[in-house]
C-alpha cells in the first residue's frame, strides 16, 4: 500500500476546484489559511463590492469578470448606515429610534461585533468613520467626522468619544474625508482641498468589562439580544489628540489655494465636491471628482477649463514644491478604491479583473454602481454588469468596496505587488519542488 500523502500534497488544480465550489467567504478564507501550500495555490479574495439585497442577504461581489462569483455574508444589523470599512470590518451607525444611534464595528464574514463607546453628539451628523485595522474589544482606535468642521476620536479604555474643537477652515469649507494611515495618524481632507493631520494618543490594550442586560426582542444592535459594554474602567475621555494643518510642517500654517494648486486647478478644486485621500507607494494623493454636470470654468485671464460629468483628477503632494499639489496622468500601474472605505491603492498586475492607472468609485447614473475611471481615456464606465436582484439607485444597495485584511499593508494603505498569485504560478512553483 502506498504511503498516505498529506493534504498539503494535493495538486494546486484540485485545491482550486475545491475552492471554486465554496459560496462562503469565511470558508474560502479558512481554506487559504489551512497551510502555506494552499495559500500559494489560492489567490486572496479579489477587491469586491459589498451589496445589500435588502431582506434577502448581504453579498460580497468580486471584480473578476471571469469568476462571476459572489459570497453571501452575515446579515448586517438594521436599520443602519455604513460609515466606514477597513480590513474586513464595517463601521456602522445602528438606529435605535428617531433620535438615538449606536456606533459599532461589525465583521460581516465572522459576524463579530464591537460596540463602541457612546458619542455625545448627534450621530446623524457623522459622515465617515475610520479606524485602526484589525480591531479587538480591548484594542481599537477610531476617528469620525461630526457635522462640517468637527472631529471626534476614541480609543480602547475610554468611556466616551472625545469631540475636538472646530477645525479652523476657510469660509464655506467643510471636512469631507478621513484616511487612517497607521501609528495613530489620521489625515483629514476638506471640500476645498485643505489637509489636516490628527495625531491620536498611543493605543493601550485594556481588558474590557462585559455587562449583560436583557433587551426587547426587536432591539436592533446585538443579534443575541444582549448589549456588550466594550469599554472598561478607564478615564471618561482619551488623552488629548493634536490637530495641525499638513502644510504647517513646511512653514505654511494657513491654507492658500494659490500656493497649493496650479492655476488651472484652483477653480477645479472648488467645483469638485467629492474628494478623497490615499497613500500610494509612499506618496499622498487627493482624488477629486465632478459629481454634477459638465461645465466650463473660467480661469484667470482668458483661459477656460471644461470639466465633464464624473471626471476625476488625481493630485500628488510634494511638500518641497510650490504649488505643492500637482495633477498626475498615471499611478505607476496602481489602482485606487474610493468610497466609504478607508481609501486604499492596489497594484493591478496579476489581479484578475483589475486595471492599472484607474480610480474605482461608487456612483454613476445608478447612484450606487461600481464605476471605474480610466486615467488614460479620461472616462468613467461601470466596472461590473448589473447584479440580478438589486435595483440600481435603491438606497444603500451598494455599501462600499470591501477587502479582507491579509492583502493590505496597513502602514501605507497600499496593497503590495505580488500578493495575488495566479494558479499557473502556483503550479510552476509546485513543479520545481
CSV table of C-alpha atoms in Angstrom, one decimal:
chain,number,residue,atom,x,y,z
A,1,UNK,CA,0.0,0.0,0.0
A,2,UNK,CA,1.5,3.4,-1.0
A,3,UNK,CA,2.1,5.7,2.0
A,4,UNK,CA,-0.6,8.2,2.9
A,5,UNK,CA,0.0,11.6,1.4
A,6,UNK,CA,-1.0,14.7,3.5
A,7,UNK,CA,-3.5,17.3,2.5
A,8,UNK,CA,-0.6,19.7,1.6
A,9,UNK,CA,0.3,17.3,-1.3
A,10,UNK,CA,-3.0,17.9,-3.1
A,11,UNK,CA,-2.3,19.3,-6.6
A,12,UNK,CA,-3.0,23.1,-6.9
A,13,UNK,CA,-5.6,22.4,-9.6
A,14,UNK,CA,-7.6,20.2,-7.3
A,15,UNK,CA,-7.3,22.8,-4.5
A,16,UNK,CA,-8.6,25.4,-6.9
A,17,UNK,CA,-11.6,23.2,-7.9
A,18,UNK,CA,-12.5,22.7,-4.3
A,19,UNK,CA,-12.3,26.4,-3.6
A,20,UNK,CA,-14.5,27.2,-6.6
A,21,UNK,CA,-17.3,25.3,-5.0
A,22,UNK,CA,-17.3,27.4,-1.9
A,23,UNK,CA,-20.0,30.1,-1.6
A,24,UNK,CA,-19.0,31.3,1.8
A,25,UNK,CA,-16.2,33.9,2.2
A,26,UNK,CA,-15.3,32.6,5.7
A,27,UNK,CA,-14.8,29.1,4.3
A,28,UNK,CA,-12.7,30.4,1.5
A,29,UNK,CA,-10.5,32.4,3.8
A,30,UNK,CA,-10.2,29.4,6.1
A,31,UNK,CA,-9.2,27.2,3.2
A,32,UNK,CA,-6.5,29.6,2.2
A,33,UNK,CA,-5.2,29.6,5.8
A,34,UNK,CA,-5.1,25.8,6.1
A,35,UNK,CA,-1.4,25.6,5.1
A,36,UNK,CA,1.2,27.5,3.1
A,37,UNK,CA,0.8,25.3,0.0
A,38,UNK,CA,-2.9,26.0,-0.2
A,39,UNK,CA,-2.3,29.7,0.4
A,40,UNK,CA,0.0,29.8,-2.6
A,41,UNK,CA,-2.5,27.9,-4.7
A,42,UNK,CA,-5.5,30.2,-3.9
A,43,UNK,CA,-5.4,33.9,-4.5
A,44,UNK,CA,-6.8,36.3,-1.9
A,45,UNK,CA,-10.4,37.3,-2.4
A,46,UNK,CA,-10.4,39.9,-5.2
A,47,UNK,CA,-11.5,43.5,-4.5
A,48,UNK,CA,-15.2,43.4,-4.1
A,49,UNK,CA,-18.4,45.4,-3.8
A,50,UNK,CA,-20.4,44.9,-0.7
A,51,UNK,CA,-24.0,44.8,-2.0
A,52,UNK,CA,-27.2,44.8,0.1
A,53,UNK,CA,-30.1,42.7,-1.2
A,54,UNK,CA,-32.4,44.2,1.4
A,55,UNK,CA,-34.2,41.5,3.4
A,56,UNK,CA,-32.5,38.7,1.4
A,57,UNK,CA,-28.8,38.9,2.1
A,58,UNK,CA,-25.6,40.9,2.1
A,59,UNK,CA,-23.3,39.7,-0.7
A,60,UNK,CA,-19.6,40.4,-1.5
A,61,UNK,CA,-19.2,40.6,-5.3
A,62,UNK,CA,-15.7,40.3,-6.7
A,63,UNK,CA,-14.4,42.4,-9.5
A,64,UNK,CA,-13.1,39.5,-11.5
A,65,UNK,CA,-15.5,39.2,-14.5
A,66,UNK,CA,-14.3,35.7,-15.4
A,67,UNK,CA,-15.2,34.3,-12.0
A,68,UNK,CA,-18.7,36.0,-11.8
A,69,UNK,CA,-18.8,34.8,-8.2
A,70,UNK,CA,-20.2,36.4,-5.1
A,71,UNK,CA,-20.2,35.4,-1.4
A,72,UNK,CA,-23.1,35.6,1.0
A,73,UNK,CA,-22.2,37.3,4.3
A,74,UNK,CA,-23.6,37.6,7.7
A,75,UNK,CA,-26.7,39.8,7.9
A,76,UNK,CA,-25.8,43.4,9.0
A,77,UNK,CA,-27.9,44.8,11.8
A,78,UNK,CA,-30.7,47.0,10.6
A,79,UNK,CA,-31.7,49.8,10.3
A,80,UNK,CA,-28.2,51.1,9.9
A,81,UNK,CA,-25.8,53.3,7.9
A,82,UNK,CA,-22.3,52.2,6.9
A,83,UNK,CA,-19.9,54.9,7.8
A,84,UNK,CA,-16.6,53.2,7.1
A,85,UNK,CA,-14.7,50.0,6.2
A,86,UNK,CA,-11.2,48.7,6.9
A,87,UNK,CA,-9.6,45.2,6.9
A,88,UNK,CA,-12.9,43.4,6.6
A,89,UNK,CA,-14.7,45.4,9.3
A,90,UNK,CA,-17.5,47.9,8.8
A,91,UNK,CA,-18.2,51.0,10.9
A,92,UNK,CA,-22.0,51.1,11.5
A,93,UNK,CA,-24.4,53.6,12.9
A,94,UNK,CA,-27.3,51.5,14.1
A,95,UNK,CA,-30.5,53.3,14.6
A,96,UNK,CA,-32.3,52.7,17.9
A,97,UNK,CA,-35.1,55.3,17.4
A,98,UNK,CA,-35.6,58.7,15.7
A,99,UNK,CA,-33.0,60.4,17.9
A,100,UNK,CA,-30.5,57.8,19.1
A,101,UNK,CA,-28.0,55.6,17.3
A,102,UNK,CA,-25.2,53.3,18.4
A,103,UNK,CA,-21.8,53.1,16.7
A,104,UNK,CA,-20.2,49.7,16.3
A,105,UNK,CA,-17.6,47.8,14.3
A,106,UNK,CA,-19.1,44.7,12.6
A,107,UNK,CA,-17.3,42.0,10.6
A,108,UNK,CA,-19.8,40.5,8.0
A,109,UNK,CA,-17.6,37.4,7.5
A,110,UNK,CA,-17.2,36.3,11.1
A,111,UNK,CA,-20.3,38.2,12.5
A,112,UNK,CA,-18.1,39.6,15.3
A,113,UNK,CA,-19.2,42.9,16.7
A,114,UNK,CA,-17.5,45.6,18.8
A,115,UNK,CA,-19.9,48.1,20.4
A,116,UNK,CA,-18.1,51.5,20.5
A,117,UNK,CA,-18.5,53.9,23.5
A,118,UNK,CA,-21.2,56.5,23.2
A,119,UNK,CA,-20.6,59.6,21.1
A,120,UNK,CA,-22.1,62.6,22.9
A,121,UNK,CA,-23.1,64.2,19.6
A,122,UNK,CA,-25.9,63.8,17.1
A,123,UNK,CA,-24.7,60.7,15.3
A,124,UNK,CA,-26.9,61.5,12.4
A,125,UNK,CA,-24.3,64.3,11.6
A,126,UNK,CA,-21.5,61.7,11.5
A,127,UNK,CA,-20.5,61.3,7.8
A,128,UNK,CA,-17.5,59.0,8.0
A,129,UNK,CA,-15.5,56.8,10.5
A,130,UNK,CA,-12.0,55.5,10.0
A,131,UNK,CA,-10.3,53.1,12.4
A,132,UNK,CA,-7.1,51.1,13.0
A,133,UNK,CA,-7.0,47.8,11.1
A,134,UNK,CA,-7.9,44.5,12.9
A,135,UNK,CA,-9.7,46.0,15.9
A,136,UNK,CA,-10.5,44.0,19.1
A,137,UNK,CA,-12.7,44.7,22.1
A,138,UNK,CA,-9.6,45.7,24.1
A,139,UNK,CA,-7.6,47.3,21.3
A,140,UNK,CA,-9.2,49.8,18.9
A,141,UNK,CA,-8.9,53.4,17.8
A,142,UNK,CA,-11.4,55.3,15.6
A,143,UNK,CA,-12.0,58.8,14.3
A,144,UNK,CA,-15.2,60.4,12.9
A,145,UNK,CA,-16.3,63.5,11.1
A,146,UNK,CA,-19.0,65.2,13.0
A,147,UNK,CA,-21.0,67.9,11.2
A,148,UNK,CA,-18.9,70.1,8.9
A,149,UNK,CA,-15.9,71.1,11.0
A,150,UNK,CA,-15.5,68.8,14.0
A,151,UNK,CA,-13.6,65.6,14.6
A,152,UNK,CA,-14.2,63.0,17.3
A,153,UNK,CA,-12.0,60.1,18.3
A,154,UNK,CA,-12.0,57.2,20.8
A,155,UNK,CA,-9.5,54.5,21.8
A,156,UNK,CA,-10.0,51.3,23.8
A,157,UNK,CA,-10.5,52.0,27.5
A,158,UNK,CA,-12.3,55.4,27.2
A,159,UNK,CA,-15.9,55.6,28.3
A,160,UNK,CA,-16.9,58.0,25.5
A,161,UNK,CA,-15.6,59.7,22.4
A,162,UNK,CA,-13.6,62.9,22.7
A,163,UNK,CA,-15.0,65.7,20.5
A,164,UNK,CA,-12.4,68.3,19.4
A,165,UNK,CA,-12.9,72.0,18.9
A,166,UNK,CA,-13.9,73.1,15.4
A,167,UNK,CA,-11.1,72.8,12.9
A,168,UNK,CA,-10.0,76.1,11.5
A,169,UNK,CA,-11.3,76.1,7.9
A,170,UNK,CA,-11.8,78.7,5.2
A,171,UNK,CA,-15.3,80.3,4.9
A,172,UNK,CA,-17.6,77.8,3.2
A,173,UNK,CA,-15.2,74.9,3.6
A,174,UNK,CA,-16.0,71.6,5.4
A,175,UNK,CA,-14.5,68.2,6.2
A,176,UNK,CA,-15.3,65.6,3.6
A,177,UNK,CA,-12.8,62.6,4.1
A,178,UNK,CA,-10.6,60.8,6.5
A,179,UNK,CA,-7.7,58.5,6.0
A,180,UNK,CA,-6.2,56.3,8.7
A,181,UNK,CA,-2.5,55.9,8.0
A,182,UNK,CA,-1.1,53.8,10.9
A,183,UNK,CA,0.7,54.8,14.1
A,184,UNK,CA,-2.3,56.9,15.1
A,185,UNK,CA,-2.1,59.3,12.1
A,186,UNK,CA,-5.4,60.4,10.6
A,187,UNK,CA,-5.3,62.6,7.5
A,188,UNK,CA,-8.4,64.9,7.2
A,189,UNK,CA,-9.4,66.4,3.8
A,190,UNK,CA,-11.8,69.4,3.2
A,191,UNK,CA,-14.0,70.2,0.3
A,192,UNK,CA,-11.6,72.9,-1.0
A,193,UNK,CA,-8.5,70.5,-0.8
A,194,UNK,CA,-7.1,71.6,2.6
A,195,UNK,CA,-5.4,68.8,4.6
A,196,UNK,CA,-5.1,68.5,8.3
A,197,UNK,CA,-3.2,65.8,10.3
A,198,UNK,CA,-4.7,64.4,13.5
A,199,UNK,CA,-2.3,62.5,15.8
A,200,UNK,CA,-4.2,60.2,18.1
A,201,UNK,CA,-2.8,59.2,21.6
A,202,UNK,CA,-1.0,56.0,21.9
A,203,UNK,CA,-3.2,52.9,22.0
A,204,UNK,CA,-3.1,50.7,25.0
A,205,UNK,CA,-4.7,47.3,25.3
A,206,UNK,CA,-7.2,47.3,28.2
A,207,UNK,CA,-9.3,44.4,29.4
A,208,UNK,CA,-13.0,45.4,28.8
A,209,UNK,CA,-15.8,44.9,31.3
A,210,UNK,CA,-18.6,43.0,29.7
A,211,UNK,CA,-22.1,43.7,31.1
A,212,UNK,CA,-25.1,41.8,30.2
A,213,UNK,CA,-28.7,43.1,30.3
A,214,UNK,CA,-31.9,41.9,28.8
A,215,UNK,CA,-33.4,43.9,25.9
A,216,UNK,CA,-36.6,43.7,23.9
A,217,UNK,CA,-36.7,41.1,21.2
A,218,UNK,CA,-36.7,43.7,18.5
A,219,UNK,CA,-33.6,45.5,19.7
A,220,UNK,CA,-31.6,46.2,16.5
A,221,UNK,CA,-28.0,46.2,17.5
A,222,UNK,CA,-26.9,42.9,19.1
A,223,UNK,CA,-28.0,39.7,17.5
A,224,UNK,CA,-28.1,37.6,20.7
A,225,UNK,CA,-30.4,40.1,22.5
A,226,UNK,CA,-27.6,41.4,24.8
A,227,UNK,CA,-25.7,44.6,25.0
A,228,UNK,CA,-22.0,44.3,25.4
A,229,UNK,CA,-20.4,47.3,27.0
A,230,UNK,CA,-17.0,47.2,25.4
A,231,UNK,CA,-15.2,49.9,27.3
A,232,UNK,CA,-13.7,49.4,30.7
A,233,UNK,CA,-13.0,51.4,33.9
A,234,UNK,CA,-10.6,53.9,32.3
A,235,UNK,CA,-11.0,57.7,32.1
A,236,UNK,CA,-14.1,59.3,30.6
A,237,UNK,CA,-12.0,60.8,27.8
A,238,UNK,CA,-8.9,59.8,25.9
A,239,UNK,CA,-5.6,61.5,26.2
A,240,UNK,CA,-5.6,64.7,24.1
A,241,UNK,CA,-5.1,64.4,20.4
A,242,UNK,CA,-3.3,67.0,18.3
A,243,UNK,CA,-4.5,68.5,15.1
A,244,UNK,CA,-2.5,70.7,12.7
A,245,UNK,CA,-2.5,71.7,9.0
A,246,UNK,CA,-0.4,69.5,6.8
A,247,UNK,CA,1.5,72.5,5.4
A,248,UNK,CA,2.4,73.7,8.9
A,249,UNK,CA,5.4,71.3,8.8
A,250,UNK,CA,6.9,73.3,5.9
A,251,UNK,CA,6.1,76.7,7.3
A,252,UNK,CA,2.6,77.4,5.9
A,253,UNK,CA,0.0,77.1,8.7
A,254,UNK,CA,-2.8,78.8,6.7
A,255,UNK,CA,-4.4,77.1,3.7
A,256,UNK,CA,-4.0,79.1,0.4
A,257,UNK,CA,-5.2,77.6,-2.8
A,258,UNK,CA,-2.6,79.7,-4.8
A,259,UNK,CA,0.3,78.0,-3.0
A,260,UNK,CA,-1.4,74.6,-3.1
A,261,UNK,CA,-2.6,74.2,-6.7
A,262,UNK,CA,-1.5,75.4,-10.1
A,263,UNK,CA,-3.8,77.9,-11.8
A,264,UNK,CA,-5.9,75.5,-13.9
A,265,UNK,CA,-6.8,73.5,-10.8
A,266,UNK,CA,-7.7,76.3,-8.4
A,267,UNK,CA,-11.3,76.7,-9.7
A,268,UNK,CA,-11.5,72.9,-10.2
A,269,UNK,CA,-10.7,72.4,-6.5
A,270,UNK,CA,-13.7,74.5,-5.6
A,271,UNK,CA,-16.1,72.9,-8.1
A,272,UNK,CA,-15.2,69.2,-7.4
A,273,UNK,CA,-17.0,68.5,-4.2
A,274,UNK,CA,-16.2,64.7,-3.9
A,275,UNK,CA,-12.7,64.4,-2.6
A,276,UNK,CA,-10.7,61.6,-1.0
A,277,UNK,CA,-7.2,61.0,0.3
A,278,UNK,CA,-5.0,58.0,-0.3
A,279,UNK,CA,-1.4,56.9,0.0
A,280,UNK,CA,0.2,55.1,-2.9
A,281,UNK,CA,3.9,54.0,-2.9
A,282,UNK,CA,4.6,56.3,0.0
A,283,UNK,CA,3.1,59.4,-1.8
A,284,UNK,CA,0.0,61.2,-0.6
A,285,UNK,CA,-2.7,61.8,-3.3
A,286,UNK,CA,-6.0,63.7,-3.5
A,287,UNK,CA,-8.8,62.3,-5.7
A,288,UNK,CA,-11.3,64.9,-6.9
A,289,UNK,CA,-14.5,64.0,-8.8
A,290,UNK,CA,-17.1,66.2,-10.5
A,291,UNK,CA,-20.4,64.9,-9.2
A,292,UNK,CA,-22.6,67.3,-11.1
A,293,UNK,CA,-22.9,68.1,-14.9
A,294,UNK,CA,-20.4,69.1,-17.5
A,295,UNK,CA,-19.3,72.7,-17.0
A,296,UNK,CA,-16.8,75.1,-18.5
A,297,UNK,CA,-14.8,77.0,-15.8
A,298,UNK,CA,-13.4,80.5,-16.3
A,299,UNK,CA,-9.7,80.6,-15.4
A,300,UNK,CA,-7.7,83.8,-14.6
A,301,UNK,CA,-7.0,85.8,-17.7
A,302,UNK,CA,-8.7,84.4,-20.9
A,303,UNK,CA,-8.5,80.7,-20.3
A,304,UNK,CA,-11.3,78.2,-19.8
A,305,UNK,CA,-11.3,74.6,-18.5
A,306,UNK,CA,-14.0,72.1,-19.4
A,307,UNK,CA,-14.8,69.6,-16.7
A,308,UNK,CA,-17.1,66.8,-17.8
A,309,UNK,CA,-19.5,64.8,-15.6
A,310,UNK,CA,-17.8,62.3,-13.4
A,311,UNK,CA,-14.3,63.4,-14.5
A,312,UNK,CA,-11.7,62.6,-11.9
A,313,UNK,CA,-8.5,64.4,-11.1
A,314,UNK,CA,-5.6,62.8,-9.3
A,315,UNK,CA,-3.3,65.3,-7.4
A,316,UNK,CA,0.1,64.2,-5.8
A,317,UNK,CA,1.6,66.0,-2.8
A,318,UNK,CA,5.2,67.2,-2.8
A,319,UNK,CA,6.0,69.3,0.3
A,320,UNK,CA,9.1,70.9,-1.2
A,321,UNK,CA,7.4,72.1,-4.4
A,322,UNK,CA,5.2,75.2,-4.9
A,323,UNK,CA,2.4,74.7,-5.7
A,324,UNK,CA,2.6,71.5,-3.5
A,325,UNK,CA,-0.2,69.6,-5.2
A,326,UNK,CA,0.1,68.8,-8.9
A,327,UNK,CA,-2.0,66.7,-11.3
A,328,UNK,CA,-0.6,63.3,-12.5
A,329,UNK,CA,-1.6,61.3,-15.5
A,330,UNK,CA,-0.9,57.8,-14.1
A,331,UNK,CA,-0.4,55.9,-10.9
A,332,UNK,CA,2.5,53.6,-11.9
A,333,UNK,CA,0.2,50.7,-12.5
A,334,UNK,CA,-1.7,51.1,-9.3
A,335,UNK,CA,-5.4,51.5,-8.9
A,336,UNK,CA,-7.3,53.3,-6.2
A,337,UNK,CA,-10.6,52.5,-4.5
A,338,UNK,CA,-12.6,55.4,-3.0
A,339,UNK,CA,-15.8,55.4,-1.1
A,340,UNK,CA,-16.9,54.8,2.5
A,341,UNK,CA,-13.9,52.5,2.9
A,342,UNK,CA,-10.6,53.7,4.2
A,343,UNK,CA,-9.3,54.5,0.7
A,344,UNK,CA,-6.5,52.1,-0.5
A,345,UNK,CA,-4.4,51.6,-3.5
A,346,UNK,CA,-3.5,48.2,-5.1
A,347,UNK,CA,-1.0,47.2,-7.8
A,348,UNK,CA,-3.1,45.8,-10.7
A,349,UNK,CA,-0.6,43.4,-12.1
A,350,UNK,CA,-1.8,39.8,-11.6
A,351,UNK,CA,-5.1,40.7,-10.1
A,352,UNK,CA,-8.0,39.3,-12.2
A,353,UNK,CA,-10.4,41.9,-13.4
A,354,UNK,CA,-8.3,44.9,-12.1
A,355,UNK,CA,-7.0,47.6,-14.4
A,356,UNK,CA,-4.0,49.7,-13.6
A,357,UNK,CA,-4.0,53.5,-13.5
A,358,UNK,CA,-7.6,53.6,-12.7
A,359,UNK,CA,-9.8,55.0,-9.9
A,360,UNK,CA,-12.7,52.8,-8.7
A,361,UNK,CA,-15.6,54.6,-7.2
A,362,UNK,CA,-19.3,54.2,-6.4
A,363,UNK,CA,-21.9,56.3,-8.0
A,364,UNK,CA,-22.7,56.8,-11.7
A,365,UNK,CA,-26.2,57.3,-13.2
A,366,UNK,CA,-27.5,54.5,-11.0
A,367,UNK,CA,-26.2,56.4,-8.0
A,368,UNK,CA,-24.5,53.4,-6.4
A,369,UNK,CA,-23.0,51.5,-9.2
A,370,UNK,CA,-19.4,50.3,-9.1
A,371,UNK,CA,-17.6,52.6,-11.5
A,372,UNK,CA,-14.0,52.8,-12.9
A,373,UNK,CA,-12.3,55.9,-14.2
A,374,UNK,CA,-9.5,55.2,-16.6
A,375,UNK,CA,-6.8,57.9,-16.3
A,376,UNK,CA,-5.6,57.2,-19.9
A,377,UNK,CA,-9.0,57.7,-21.6
A,378,UNK,CA,-10.5,60.2,-19.1
A,379,UNK,CA,-13.8,58.3,-19.0
A,380,UNK,CA,-15.8,56.5,-16.3
A,381,UNK,CA,-17.7,53.3,-17.0
A,382,UNK,CA,-19.4,50.6,-14.9
A,383,UNK,CA,-16.9,48.1,-13.7
A,384,UNK,CA,-19.4,45.3,-13.4
A,385,UNK,CA,-22.7,44.5,-15.2
A,386,UNK,CA,-26.0,44.9,-13.2
A,387,UNK,CA,-26.5,42.3,-10.5
A,388,UNK,CA,-29.6,40.3,-10.5
A,389,UNK,CA,-32.0,41.1,-7.7
A,390,UNK,CA,-30.6,44.6,-6.9
A,391,UNK,CA,-32.3,47.7,-8.3
A,392,UNK,CA,-29.7,50.3,-9.1
A,393,UNK,CA,-30.3,53.5,-7.3
A,394,UNK,CA,-32.1,51.9,-4.4
A,395,UNK,CA,-30.8,53.3,-1.0
A,396,UNK,CA,-27.7,51.7,0.3
A,397,UNK,CA,-27.9,48.8,-2.3
A,398,UNK,CA,-24.1,49.1,-2.8
A,399,UNK,CA,-22.4,49.7,0.6
A,400,UNK,CA,-18.7,50.1,-0.1
A,401,UNK,CA,-15.6,48.5,-1.6
A,402,UNK,CA,-14.6,45.5,0.5
A,403,UNK,CA,-11.2,44.0,1.3
A,404,UNK,CA,-10.1,41.4,3.7
A,405,UNK,CA,-7.0,42.2,5.9
A,406,UNK,CA,-4.5,39.7,4.6
A,407,UNK,CA,-3.6,41.6,1.4
A,408,UNK,CA,-3.1,45.1,2.7
A,409,UNK,CA,0.0,46.8,4.0
A,410,UNK,CA,-1.6,48.8,6.8
A,411,UNK,CA,1.5,51.0,7.1
A,412,UNK,CA,0.7,53.0,4.0
A,413,UNK,CA,-2.8,51.7,2.9
A,414,UNK,CA,-1.2,50.2,-0.2
A,415,UNK,CA,-1.9,46.7,-1.5
A,416,UNK,CA,1.5,45.2,-2.3
A,417,UNK,CA,2.8,43.8,-5.6
A,418,UNK,CA,2.9,40.1,-5.8
A,419,UNK,CA,0.2,39.4,-3.2
A,420,UNK,CA,-2.1,37.9,-5.8
A,421,UNK,CA,-0.5,34.7,-7.3
A,422,UNK,CA,-2.1,33.0,-10.3
A,423,UNK,CA,-2.7,29.3,-10.1
A,424,UNK,CA,-0.4,28.9,-13.0
A,425,UNK,CA,2.4,30.4,-11.0
A,426,UNK,CA,1.5,28.2,-8.0
A,427,UNK,CA,1.6,25.1,-10.3
A,428,UNK,CA,5.0,26.2,-11.6
A,429,UNK,CA,6.4,26.6,-8.1
A,430,UNK,CA,4.9,23.2,-7.1
A,431,UNK,CA,6.6,21.5,-10.0
A,432,UNK,CA,10.0,22.9,-9.0
A,433,UNK,CA,9.9,21.2,-5.6
